[in-house]
Amino acid sequence: MLILLPPSEGKADTGSGKPLDPARLSLPALHAARERALDALITLCGGDQDIAAETLGLSPGLRGEITRNTLLRTAKALPAGSLYTGVLYDNLGLADLPAPAKTRARRTLLIFSGLWGALRVDDRVPPYRCSMGVRLPGVGLLSTLWRDTMAQPLAEAAGTGLVLDLRSSLYTPAWTPRGDVAARTATVRVLHERNGARTVVSHFNKATKGRLVRDLLTDGGNPRDPAELATALRDLKHTVEQQPPARPGRPWQLDVIVTEL
């Protein structure tokens, strides 16, 4: 099983260990693209701050992130699983998972990133600011960079098992499951049911997805396709409805119904 997660705008303020070593990150096929993006970001942030702020979409209160980005090669790093904060990661609670679940997290979780492409939870990187929708000078739109780079490595990472795709829409263009991988891929939509009516939730969408991942990691099961995933989630007391693909070669959608937010 491979679980794809979005990053979080919220991040730890500082690292706590040795600086970044790009050559030690997982998915080594992404190394050259990571170096291109990293060099371009550092160069951008070392120049005109107004241009950097506009390119990165930073408000005046986030101008300090520009200076932080210039120091990415020397700043202290920390595991990606500790770097990202926010609703999804708070509810996932990687730090206090039981030991077997932490081992599964290292093996199954993949966090997408505008700057790094994708990271395993134990990949060590410094805090940074650069989303997937940024166009870096000399590199272009980051989602396009990663789409062109990640097709083969991500297909290999998916192997022959289930792919649970929990990414937000900003990050899905970076890799699109194709062919038999798509047939083994499930996305999740969270619906709030109240008085017989259902609505799509936003904030609690992230919370619910964090809880789903935590439950799957703690349970230790290994669903092999979307149907088995739906069964596993129901066994874990989630209310799930399966929506088959509109046409062959597209992912399945699982609707998770919540009655309390």
Coordinates of C-alpha atoms in Angstrom, one line a residue:
M1 CA 0.0 0.0 0.0
L2 CA 1.2 3.5 -0.9
I3 CA -0.5 6.5 0.8
L4 CA -0.1 9.9 -0.9
L5 CA -0.4 13.0 1.3
P6 CA -0.3 16.7 0.7
P7 CA 2.2 18.8 2.6
S8 CA 1.0 21.5 5.0
E9 CA 1.5 25.3 4.9
G10 CA 2.1 25.0 8.6
K11 CA 5.6 23.7 9.4
A12 CA 8.0 23.5 12.3
D13 CA 10.0 26.7 12.8
T14 CA 13.4 25.1 12.9
G15 CA 15.2 21.9 12.3
S16 CA 17.1 20.0 14.9
G17 CA 19.9 18.1 13.2
K18 CA 22.5 18.2 10.4
P19 CA 21.8 20.3 7.3
L20 CA 20.2 18.9 4.2
D21 CA 22.0 16.3 2.2
P22 CA 19.9 16.0 -1.1
A23 CA 21.8 12.9 -2.1
R24 CA 20.4 11.0 0.9
L25 CA 16.7 11.7 0.2
S26 CA 14.5 8.8 -0.9
L27 CA 13.4 8.4 -4.5
P28 CA 16.9 9.2 -5.9
A29 CA 15.5 9.5 -9.4
L30 CA 14.2 12.9 -8.3
H31 CA 17.7 14.2 -7.3
A32 CA 18.5 16.3 -10.4
A33 CA 15.1 18.0 -10.4
R34 CA 15.3 18.7 -6.7
E35 CA 18.7 20.3 -7.2
R36 CA 17.3 22.5 -10.0
A37 CA 14.3 23.6 -7.9
L38 CA 16.5 24.2 -4.8
D39 CA 19.0 26.3 -6.7
A40 CA 16.3 28.3 -8.4
L41 CA 14.5 29.0 -5.2
I42 CA 17.7 30.1 -3.4
T43 CA 18.6 32.4 -6.3
L44 CA 15.1 33.9 -6.4
C45 CA 15.1 34.6 -2.7
G46 CA 18.6 36.0 -2.7
G47 CA 17.6 38.7 -5.2
D48 CA 14.8 41.3 -5.2
Q49 CA 12.5 40.5 -2.2
D50 CA 9.5 42.1 -3.9
I51 CA 9.8 39.7 -6.8
A52 CA 10.4 36.8 -4.5
A53 CA 7.3 37.6 -2.4
E54 CA 5.2 37.9 -5.5
T55 CA 6.5 34.7 -7.1
L56 CA 6.0 32.7 -3.9
G57 CA 2.6 34.4 -3.1
L58 CA 3.8 35.6 0.3
S59 CA 1.9 38.2 2.3
P60 CA 3.8 41.0 4.1
G61 CA 3.7 39.0 7.3
L62 CA 5.6 36.1 5.7
R63 CA 8.5 38.1 4.3
G64 CA 10.8 36.3 6.7
E65 CA 10.3 33.1 4.7
I66 CA 12.3 34.7 1.9
T67 CA 15.4 34.9 4.0
R68 CA 14.8 31.4 5.4
N69 CA 14.7 30.1 1.8
T70 CA 18.2 31.5 1.1
L71 CA 19.7 29.3 3.9
L72 CA 18.2 26.0 2.9
R73 CA 21.5 24.3 2.1
T74 CA 22.9 25.1 5.6
A75 CA 19.9 25.2 7.9
K76 CA 19.3 22.4 10.3
A77 CA 17.0 19.7 8.9
L78 CA 14.4 17.4 10.5
P79 CA 12.4 14.4 9.3
A80 CA 9.5 15.3 7.0
G81 CA 7.2 13.5 9.4
S82 CA 8.1 16.1 12.0
L83 CA 8.3 19.1 9.7
Y84 CA 4.6 19.3 8.6
T85 CA 2.0 20.5 11.0
G86 CA -1.7 21.4 10.6
V87 CA -5.0 19.6 10.8
L88 CA -4.2 16.5 8.8
Y89 CA -0.9 15.9 10.5
D90 CA -2.3 16.7 14.0
N91 CA -4.9 14.0 13.6
L92 CA -2.5 11.6 12.0
G93 CA -0.2 12.0 15.1
L94 CA 2.9 10.4 13.7
A95 CA 5.0 11.1 16.8
D96 CA 2.9 9.0 19.1
L97 CA 2.0 6.1 16.8
P98 CA 2.9 2.6 18.2
A99 CA 6.2 1.3 17.0
P100 CA 4.8 -1.1 14.4
A101 CA 2.6 1.7 13.0
K102 CA 5.6 4.0 12.7
T103 CA 7.4 1.3 10.7
R104 CA 4.4 1.1 8.4
A105 CA 4.4 4.9 8.1
R106 CA 8.0 5.0 6.9
R107 CA 7.2 2.3 4.3
T108 CA 3.8 3.5 3.0
L109 CA 3.5 7.3 3.4
L110 CA 4.7 9.7 0.7
I111 CA 4.3 13.4 1.2
F112 CA 4.2 15.6 -1.9
S113 CA 6.1 18.9 -2.0
G114 CA 6.5 21.7 -4.4
L115 CA 10.2 21.9 -3.6
W116 CA 11.2 18.3 -3.1
G117 CA 8.7 16.5 -5.3
A118 CA 7.8 13.8 -2.8
L119 CA 9.3 12.7 0.5
R120 CA 9.2 9.7 2.9
V121 CA 8.5 10.6 6.5
D122 CA 12.1 10.0 7.5
D123 CA 13.6 12.1 4.8
R124 CA 15.4 15.0 6.5
V125 CA 14.8 18.5 5.0
P126 CA 14.8 22.1 6.5
P127 CA 11.7 24.2 6.9
Y128 CA 11.0 26.0 3.6
R129 CA 8.3 28.0 1.8
C130 CA 7.5 27.0 -1.8
S131 CA 4.2 25.5 -3.0
M132 CA 3.5 23.3 -6.0
G133 CA 1.8 26.2 -7.8
V134 CA 4.9 28.3 -7.9
R135 CA 6.7 29.2 -11.2
L136 CA 10.4 29.4 -10.4
P137 CA 12.6 31.4 -12.8
G138 CA 14.5 29.0 -15.1
V139 CA 12.5 26.0 -13.9
G140 CA 8.8 27.0 -14.6
L141 CA 5.7 25.6 -13.0
L142 CA 6.7 23.1 -10.3
S143 CA 3.8 20.8 -10.9
T144 CA 5.0 20.4 -14.5
L145 CA 8.6 19.8 -13.4
W146 CA 7.5 17.0 -11.1
R147 CA 4.9 15.6 -13.6
D148 CA 7.7 15.1 -16.1
T149 CA 10.1 13.7 -13.5
M150 CA 7.9 11.5 -11.3
A151 CA 6.0 9.4 -13.7
Q152 CA 8.3 6.4 -13.6
P153 CA 9.6 6.6 -10.0
L154 CA 6.1 6.9 -8.6
A155 CA 4.8 4.0 -10.7
E156 CA 7.6 1.9 -9.4
A157 CA 6.9 3.0 -5.8
A158 CA 3.3 2.1 -6.2
G159 CA 4.3 -1.5 -7.2
T160 CA 1.4 -3.9 -7.5
G161 CA -0.5 -2.7 -4.4
L162 CA -3.2 -0.2 -3.5
V163 CA -2.6 3.5 -3.9
L164 CA -4.6 5.7 -1.5
D165 CA -4.4 9.2 -2.9
L166 CA -5.3 11.9 -0.3
R167 CA -3.6 14.8 -2.0
S168 CA -5.3 18.2 -2.4
S169 CA -6.0 19.4 -5.9
L170 CA -2.9 21.6 -6.0
Y171 CA -0.7 18.5 -5.8
T172 CA -2.5 16.0 -8.0
P173 CA -1.1 17.3 -11.3
A174 CA 2.4 16.4 -10.1
W175 CA 1.6 12.7 -10.6
T176 CA -1.4 11.0 -12.2
P177 CA -1.8 7.3 -11.8
R178 CA -2.2 5.6 -15.1
G179 CA -3.4 2.2 -16.4
D180 CA -3.4 -0.6 -13.9
V181 CA -2.1 1.7 -11.2
A182 CA -5.1 3.9 -11.6
A183 CA -7.4 0.8 -11.3
R184 CA -5.7 0.2 -7.9
T185 CA -6.0 3.8 -6.8
A186 CA -8.7 5.2 -4.4
T187 CA -9.4 8.9 -3.6
V188 CA -11.4 10.0 -0.6
R189 CA -14.2 12.6 -0.4
V190 CA -15.5 13.5 3.1
L191 CA -19.2 14.3 3.4
H192 CA -21.0 15.7 6.4
E193 CA -24.5 14.2 6.8
R194 CA -27.0 16.2 8.7
N195 CA -30.8 15.8 8.7
G196 CA -30.6 13.6 5.7
A197 CA -28.5 16.1 3.6
R198 CA -24.9 15.7 2.7
T199 CA -22.3 18.5 2.1
V200 CA -18.6 18.4 1.3
V201 CA -16.5 19.6 4.2
S202 CA -13.3 21.5 4.0
H203 CA -11.5 22.0 7.4
F204 CA -12.7 18.6 8.7
N205 CA -11.9 16.9 5.4
K206 CA -8.2 17.1 6.5
A207 CA -9.0 16.0 10.1
T208 CA -10.9 13.0 8.8
K209 CA -8.2 12.0 6.4
G210 CA -5.6 12.2 9.2
R211 CA -7.7 9.9 11.3
L212 CA -8.2 7.4 8.4
V213 CA -4.5 7.1 7.9
R214 CA -3.8 6.7 11.6
D215 CA -6.4 4.0 11.8
L216 CA -5.0 2.1 8.8
L217 CA -1.4 2.3 10.1
T218 CA -2.4 1.2 13.6
D219 CA -4.6 -1.6 12.4
G220 CA -1.8 -3.1 10.3
G221 CA -3.9 -4.4 7.5
N222 CA -2.8 -4.4 3.9
P223 CA -5.8 -3.8 1.6
R224 CA -4.7 -4.6 -2.0
D225 CA -7.4 -2.7 -3.9
P226 CA -10.1 0.0 -3.4
A227 CA -12.8 -2.6 -2.5
E228 CA -10.6 -4.2 0.2
L229 CA -9.8 -0.7 1.5
A230 CA -13.5 0.2 1.8
T231 CA -14.0 -3.0 3.8
A232 CA -11.0 -2.3 6.0
L233 CA -12.3 1.2 6.8
R234 CA -15.8 -0.1 7.6
D235 CA -14.2 -2.6 9.9
L236 CA -12.5 0.4 11.6
K237 CA -16.0 1.9 12.2
H238 CA -15.9 4.4 9.3
T239 CA -19.0 4.8 7.1
V240 CA -17.8 4.4 3.5
E241 CA -19.6 4.3 0.2
Q242 CA -17.7 3.2 -3.0
Q243 CA -18.1 5.1 -6.2
P244 CA -16.7 3.2 -9.2
P245 CA -14.7 5.1 -11.9
A246 CA -16.6 6.9 -14.6
R247 CA -14.5 5.1 -17.1
P248 CA -11.7 2.5 -17.1
G249 CA -8.3 3.7 -16.2
R250 CA -9.5 6.2 -13.6
P251 CA -9.3 5.9 -9.8
W252 CA -12.1 4.8 -7.5
Q253 CA -13.7 7.3 -5.2
L254 CA -14.6 6.4 -1.6
D255 CA -17.1 8.7 0.1
V256 CA -16.5 8.8 3.9
I257 CA -19.6 10.0 5.7
V258 CA -19.3 11.8 9.0
T259 CA -22.2 13.0 11.2
E260 CA -20.1 14.9 13.8
L261 CA -17.5 17.5 13.1

